[in-house]
Amino acid sequence: MRNLKSRFESGGFLPLFVLMIAVQGTVLVSQSLSTLILNPSEIGSIRTFESVVSVLVIVAGFGAPTLAMRDTAAANIEHRGEAIRNLLILPIIGIAIVAILLLATLLLDFDFVQPLKELAAFALFLILSINITRLVSAISQGLMIVPRIYIVVFIGSLLAIAAHLVGAGQKTLFSWISGRVVGELILAVSILAASMKYWPKIQWTRRFQFLPLLKTAGRATLVNFSLIFRMAADAAPIVLLGIYSAASDDIGNFGVATLLMTFATLPLTIITQNGLPQLVSADGSRQPELIHILKRRLLLGSGLIAAIIIAVISLLRFAIETEYDDALLAAMILTATLPLKSYVVFSGTILLAYNRYILALITNFLELLLIALIFIVLGQQADIELAVIAVIAGASLSSFVLFLFRHKIRK
C-alpha cells in the first residue's frame, strides 16, 4: 500500500487529485451533501442557477484558465513572467462582458433568469472569485508547483464546504449563494496565499509587447467561444427543462444525476491535467508516446469509473428507498456516455496542446445545437427522460465528429 501511494504521489496524481477536488470538487461535494437537507425541487433551483453561472464563469475567464496551464508550461523560464502577465489581463475583459450581460438580464422576462435579476451583484462576485481560483490553479499546474501548495488549498476547500453548507441550511437560493460567495472567497485567498511566492517575477511596469498580447487574446477568444459552447451544451438540458416548464422534481432529479456525472468525469480531468504540461514541455520525439499513454489512461479510467458507478447505484437502489430514485436511474443510464466523453476529453486535450481550437469549437457548437433541436421538437413532453436522451445524443455526436476528423487532431 505504501509503495502504491508512493507511485501515485511521485507521478503527480495525488497532489493534483487533491487540488482538483479542492478547486472543482468543493461545490460538487457541497451540493451532494445538500441533498441530505434539501428536497429535489430546492436542489433543482440551485442546479439551474449554477448551470447559468457556469456559462458566465467561462465568459468571464476569457479563456485564460484554459490557456494558463498550457502557456505557462510551454514558455521558456525567462518568458514565464510575461506569459502570466498576459493571462492575468484577459479576465478583465471577460468580467466587463459578464457585467454587461448581467445588466442586460434586467430587460429579460424569462423565469430561468429571475435569480440573476435578484442576485446579479452576488453572481458577479461569485464569478470573479471562481475565476481567480481556477486561473491561479492552472498557472500553478503549468509551473508544476502543485505538490508545494495542495495541502493549504485542501484546508481552504474544507472551510469553503462548511460555508456552503451553512448557506444551504437556510434553505433559500439567496442563502446558498451567500454561502457560495464566502466559500469561493476563502478558496481564492487560500490558493493565492499558497502559490504566489513560487511565481516568477512579473514586470507590471515594463512596457507591454502588444503583438504577443494580441496573439494570446486571439487564441483566448477561440478558446472562450469553444468553452462557452461546451458549458452551454452541458447546461442546456436542465435549463431547457425549466424553459419548457418540466416538473420541478424532474428538474431536481436530473440536476442530481448530472451532479453525479460531474463527479464521474473529474478523474478524467485529473488525468488530462496531469498529462498536458508534460506533453507541451516534451520534445517532439517523445510526444507520440505521451499521447498514447494519455489515451490509454482515459479509456481505461472511463471504463473503470462506469463499472463502479453502475455497481454502486444498483446496490443503492436495491438497499434503500429515496426520493432521488429517478436521479440514480438517470445517472446509471448516463454512465454509458463516459467512454464517449473520455474520447472527447482526449481529443480536446491534444487540440489544446497543439494550439488548434476550431475543431473543438465546431464540435461543441454542434452538440449544443442538437440538444436544442431535440427540445424544440419534443419540448412539449419535456421531462427527465428527454433530458437524458438529449445528453446521450449530444455526447454521441461530439465523439463521432472528433473521430471522423481524428487525422486533423494529431500534429
XYZ file of C-alpha atoms in Angstrom:
411
model
C 0.000 0.000 0.000
C 2.850 2.380 0.881
C 4.535 1.585 -2.450
C 1.279 2.267 -4.317
C 0.849 5.609 -2.546
C 4.490 6.487 -3.336
C 3.993 5.755 -7.045
C 0.713 7.677 -7.078
C 2.303 10.736 -5.461
C 5.570 10.631 -7.445
C 3.569 10.577 -10.674
C 1.959 13.843 -9.640
C -1.527 12.355 -9.324
C -2.025 12.660 -5.566
C -1.277 16.416 -5.257
C -3.189 17.104 -8.483
C -6.099 14.944 -7.304
C -6.321 16.920 -4.055
C -6.022 20.257 -5.900
C -8.711 19.357 -8.434
C -11.059 18.136 -5.697
C -10.446 21.425 -3.883
C -10.874 23.706 -6.911
C -13.568 21.927 -8.929
C -14.964 19.411 -6.454
C -15.722 21.687 -3.495
C -19.067 22.894 -4.810
C -19.911 19.380 -6.031
C -19.329 17.970 -2.534
C -21.398 20.800 -1.054
C -24.294 20.205 -3.447
C -24.156 16.450 -2.803
C -24.283 16.937 0.966
C -27.088 19.462 0.487
C -29.314 16.669 -0.842
C -29.488 15.437 2.767
C -31.273 18.624 3.869
C -32.960 19.881 0.679
C -35.726 18.336 -1.439
C -35.448 17.741 -5.233
C -37.247 20.990 -6.051
C -34.805 23.056 -3.961
C -31.827 21.213 -5.431
C -33.240 21.834 -8.920
C -33.364 25.559 -8.223
C -29.734 25.564 -7.096
C -28.556 23.425 -10.021
C -30.379 25.639 -12.539
C -28.729 28.746 -11.102
C -25.306 27.025 -11.021
C -25.739 25.935 -14.650
C -26.336 29.522 -15.773
C -23.443 30.801 -13.646
C -21.105 28.097 -15.024
C -21.515 29.563 -18.520
C -20.889 33.091 -17.231
C -17.761 31.853 -15.425
C -16.351 30.725 -18.767
C -17.191 34.081 -20.383
C -15.557 35.965 -17.504
C -12.386 33.886 -17.701
C -11.977 34.834 -21.368
C -10.088 31.592 -21.987
C -7.326 32.449 -19.504
C -7.772 29.463 -17.113
C -7.670 27.052 -20.066
C -4.647 28.648 -21.726
C -2.795 29.237 -18.442
C -1.603 25.688 -17.874
C -0.528 25.192 -21.487
C 1.163 28.576 -21.968
C 2.923 28.584 -18.592
C 4.333 25.092 -19.101
C 5.356 25.786 -22.724
C 7.045 29.164 -22.066
C 10.778 29.461 -21.523
C 11.714 30.245 -17.922
C 12.720 33.829 -18.779
C 9.374 34.454 -20.545
C 7.034 32.906 -17.968
C 6.506 36.175 -16.113
C 5.344 37.875 -19.309
C 3.101 34.923 -20.197
C 1.438 35.056 -16.775
C 1.001 38.838 -17.031
C -0.820 38.483 -20.354
C -3.025 35.742 -18.919
C -3.972 37.872 -15.908
C -5.108 40.698 -18.201
C -7.612 38.555 -20.123
C -10.187 38.104 -17.311
C -10.520 41.887 -17.020
C -12.095 41.821 -20.489
C -14.257 38.847 -19.547
C -15.533 40.352 -16.287
C -16.556 43.516 -18.153
C -18.532 41.391 -20.651
C -20.258 39.461 -17.838
C -21.166 42.689 -16.031
C -22.868 43.894 -19.218
C -24.683 40.551 -19.603
C -25.916 40.644 -16.016
C -27.216 44.177 -16.522
C -28.941 43.018 -19.715
C -30.876 40.371 -17.745
C -32.835 43.194 -16.146
C -34.549 43.606 -19.526
C -35.471 39.920 -19.893
C -38.645 38.264 -18.658
C -37.750 34.549 -18.644
C -38.266 32.629 -15.398
C -34.846 30.974 -15.530
C -33.012 34.316 -15.329
C -35.011 35.648 -12.377
C -32.346 34.534 -9.850
C -29.755 36.555 -11.771
C -32.005 39.614 -11.707
C -32.347 39.455 -7.941
C -28.775 38.435 -7.191
C -26.718 40.000 -10.000
C -24.155 41.593 -7.689
C -23.665 38.339 -5.752
C -23.395 36.391 -9.000
C -20.722 38.786 -10.340
C -18.652 38.495 -7.165
C -19.058 34.708 -7.217
C -17.938 34.542 -10.858
C -14.898 36.706 -10.095
C -13.875 34.520 -7.130
C -14.272 31.288 -9.107
C -12.134 32.635 -11.953
C -9.365 33.752 -9.610
C -9.254 30.259 -8.113
C -9.272 28.473 -11.487
C -6.718 30.777 -13.112
C -4.246 30.563 -10.225
C -4.761 26.784 -10.078
C -3.986 26.456 -13.807
C -0.877 28.642 -13.503
C 0.286 26.504 -10.560
C -0.131 23.364 -12.654
C 1.805 24.945 -15.523
C 4.616 25.911 -13.124
C 4.448 22.373 -11.673
C 4.260 23.630 -8.079
C 1.130 21.693 -7.122
C 2.977 19.398 -4.631
C 4.003 22.520 -2.694
C 0.551 24.077 -2.329
C -2.085 21.356 -2.354
C -2.337 20.869 1.419
C -3.048 24.569 2.082
C -5.608 24.632 -0.733
C -7.272 21.483 0.622
C -7.696 23.094 4.051
C -9.228 26.134 2.321
C -11.641 23.846 0.474
C -12.866 22.290 3.743
C -13.623 25.763 5.093
C -15.375 26.605 1.802
C -17.570 23.489 2.047
C -18.535 24.495 5.592
C -19.560 27.965 4.347
C -21.620 26.422 1.512
C -23.460 24.091 3.888
C -24.252 26.892 6.325
C -25.878 28.711 3.409
C -27.730 25.598 2.262
C -29.057 25.057 5.783
C -31.175 28.216 5.495
C -32.994 26.582 2.537
C -33.178 29.617 0.239
C -31.397 30.357 -3.015
C -30.140 33.642 -1.555
C -28.586 31.885 1.471
C -26.990 29.250 -0.784
C -25.375 31.889 -2.991
C -24.233 33.860 0.073
C -22.514 30.720 1.342
C -21.042 30.109 -2.114
C -19.604 33.631 -2.270
C -17.981 33.297 1.159
C -16.677 29.804 0.341
C -15.203 30.758 -3.025
C -13.547 33.818 -1.475
C -11.915 31.594 1.181
C -10.721 29.205 -1.529
C -9.360 32.021 -3.728
C -7.423 33.562 -0.826
C -6.037 30.131 0.121
C -4.676 29.316 -3.322
C -3.291 32.823 -3.837
C -1.506 32.783 -0.482
C -0.055 29.324 -1.100
C 1.137 29.792 -4.684
C 2.209 33.367 -5.386
C 5.579 33.054 -3.640
C 6.553 30.458 -6.267
C 5.591 32.596 -9.274
C 8.258 34.168 -11.488
C 8.671 37.913 -11.102
C 6.066 39.815 -13.126
C 7.186 43.175 -14.523
C 3.907 45.106 -14.426
C 5.568 48.437 -15.201
C 7.579 47.033 -18.089
C 6.304 48.155 -21.499
C 3.824 45.738 -22.992
C 4.648 43.923 -26.188
C 1.259 44.163 -27.831
C 1.817 41.529 -30.528
C 2.195 38.621 -28.049
C -0.717 40.020 -26.053
C -2.898 40.237 -29.171
C -1.948 36.678 -30.166
C -2.858 35.443 -26.712
C -6.145 37.370 -26.854
C -6.911 35.905 -30.287
C -6.351 32.342 -29.080
C -8.272 33.118 -25.902
C -11.253 34.294 -27.943
C -11.412 30.993 -29.828
C -10.941 29.022 -26.610
C -13.603 31.076 -24.874
C -16.211 30.530 -27.580
C -15.399 26.830 -27.580
C -15.768 26.639 -23.802
C -18.957 28.693 -23.857
C -20.489 26.218 -26.310
C -19.162 23.341 -24.181
C -20.633 24.680 -20.947
C -23.833 25.727 -22.717
C -24.214 22.182 -24.052
C -23.676 20.790 -20.539
C -26.116 23.278 -19.010
C -28.703 23.211 -21.815
C -30.745 20.147 -20.764
C -31.518 21.370 -17.228
C -32.053 24.972 -18.377
C -34.361 23.808 -21.181
C -36.328 21.678 -18.720
C -37.007 24.909 -16.849
C -37.903 26.843 -20.013
C -40.335 24.128 -21.107
C -41.890 24.064 -17.601
C -40.979 20.492 -16.703
C -41.989 19.227 -13.255
C -39.767 20.668 -10.510
C -38.948 17.169 -9.246
C -37.788 16.183 -12.748
C -35.504 19.219 -12.866
C -34.145 18.409 -9.409
C -33.589 14.720 -10.118
C -31.877 15.469 -13.417
C -29.724 18.053 -11.614
C -28.610 15.413 -9.114
C -27.918 12.942 -11.953
C -25.688 15.448 -13.768
C -24.005 16.256 -10.452
C -23.087 12.586 -10.070
C -21.811 12.527 -13.664
C -19.670 15.588 -12.975
C -18.041 13.637 -10.140
C -17.530 10.755 -12.564
C -15.717 12.914 -15.123
C -13.479 14.584 -12.517
C -10.881 11.744 -12.600
C -10.718 12.142 -16.397
C -9.980 15.851 -15.920
C -7.238 14.978 -13.438
C -5.639 12.583 -15.936
C -5.624 15.195 -18.711
C -4.350 17.986 -16.486
C -1.533 15.760 -15.307
C -0.621 14.890 -18.895
C -0.985 18.287 -20.605
C 2.044 20.078 -19.029
C 4.199 17.017 -19.701
C 3.035 16.903 -23.315
C 3.643 20.563 -24.191
C 7.037 20.648 -22.446
C 8.305 17.402 -24.010
C 10.363 17.252 -27.193
C 8.721 16.101 -30.421
C 10.190 12.597 -30.329
C 8.526 11.773 -27.003
C 5.132 13.324 -27.683
C 3.612 10.321 -29.560
C 4.378 8.089 -26.576
C 2.805 10.572 -24.154
C -0.295 10.865 -26.383
C -0.680 7.079 -26.408
C -0.319 6.914 -22.605
C -2.911 9.682 -22.156
C -5.424 7.980 -24.460
C -4.978 4.606 -22.758
C -5.389 6.079 -19.277
C -8.555 7.938 -20.258
C -10.228 4.956 -21.913
C -9.318 2.547 -19.105
C -10.273 5.117 -16.496
C -13.681 5.813 -18.028
C -14.454 2.098 -18.248
C -13.474 1.515 -14.620
C -15.463 4.538 -13.397
C -18.531 3.418 -15.372
C -18.363 -0.056 -13.842
C -18.031 1.347 -10.307
C -20.938 3.772 -10.790
C -23.267 1.080 -12.138
C -22.370 -1.269 -9.271
C -22.783 1.378 -6.541
C -26.055 2.802 -7.897
C -27.510 -0.685 -8.389
C -26.659 -1.502 -4.768
C -28.142 1.774 -3.506
C -31.386 1.330 -5.435
C -31.702 -2.209 -4.103
C -30.805 -1.387 -0.494
C -32.610 1.892 0.229
C -35.662 3.845 -0.813
C -35.045 7.503 -1.596
C -36.855 10.433 -3.196
C -33.868 10.656 -5.567
C -34.501 7.229 -7.132
C -35.130 8.762 -10.579
C -31.844 10.670 -10.282
C -29.916 7.461 -9.556
C -31.520 5.685 -12.529
C -30.758 8.623 -14.845
C -27.138 8.720 -13.636
C -26.755 4.996 -14.286
C -28.047 5.415 -17.856
C -25.809 8.452 -18.452
C -22.823 6.349 -17.410
C -22.988 4.891 -20.929
C -21.623 8.209 -22.222
C -18.395 8.072 -20.154
C -16.265 6.280 -22.794
C -17.576 8.752 -25.382
C -16.767 11.682 -23.089
C -13.274 10.295 -22.456
C -12.571 10.338 -26.193
C -13.885 13.902 -26.423
C -11.674 14.939 -23.479
C -8.661 13.242 -25.064
C -9.204 14.957 -28.410
C -9.750 18.333 -26.765
C -6.530 17.994 -24.773
C -4.460 17.228 -27.877
C -6.048 20.117 -29.771
C -5.224 22.460 -26.875
C -1.640 21.203 -26.689
C -1.101 21.920 -30.398
C -2.936 25.281 -30.366
C -5.795 24.055 -32.571
C -9.169 25.286 -31.425
C -11.517 25.480 -34.423
C -12.457 21.782 -34.478
C -13.283 21.785 -30.756
C -15.360 24.945 -31.188
C -17.364 23.464 -34.076
C -17.891 20.167 -32.254
C -19.181 21.833 -29.092
C -21.491 24.065 -31.130
C -22.946 21.071 -32.988
C -23.612 19.259 -29.703
C -25.381 22.322 -28.295
C -27.411 22.674 -31.494
C -28.513 19.024 -31.419
C -29.637 19.253 -27.780
C -31.590 22.434 -28.536
C -33.241 20.839 -31.583
C -34.315 17.807 -29.547
C -36.094 20.075 -27.070
C -37.569 22.268 -29.807
C -39.093 19.206 -31.482
C -40.089 17.255 -28.364
C -40.223 20.010 -25.733
C -43.953 19.645 -25.125
C -43.132 16.338 -23.395
C -40.136 17.755 -21.533
C -39.169 15.501 -18.634
C -36.132 13.761 -17.186
C -36.227 11.055 -19.886
C -35.996 13.632 -22.677
C -33.069 15.333 -20.942
C -31.208 12.009 -20.654
C -31.824 11.273 -24.347
C -30.519 14.727 -25.284
C -27.297 14.241 -23.288
C -26.618 10.824 -24.819
C -27.322 12.129 -28.343
C -25.025 15.117 -27.825
C -22.132 13.039 -26.476
C -22.511 10.563 -29.347
C -22.410 13.343 -31.936
C -19.309 15.005 -30.431
C -17.309 11.772 -30.246
C -18.350 10.838 -33.807
C -17.284 14.219 -35.243
C -13.917 14.112 -33.450
C -13.319 10.518 -34.555
C -14.256 11.432 -38.126
C -11.654 14.227 -38.158
C -9.084 12.447 -35.970
C -6.373 12.920 -38.624
C -6.618 16.696 -38.044
C -6.101 16.347 -34.295
C -2.590 14.948 -34.437
C 0.279 17.236 -35.221
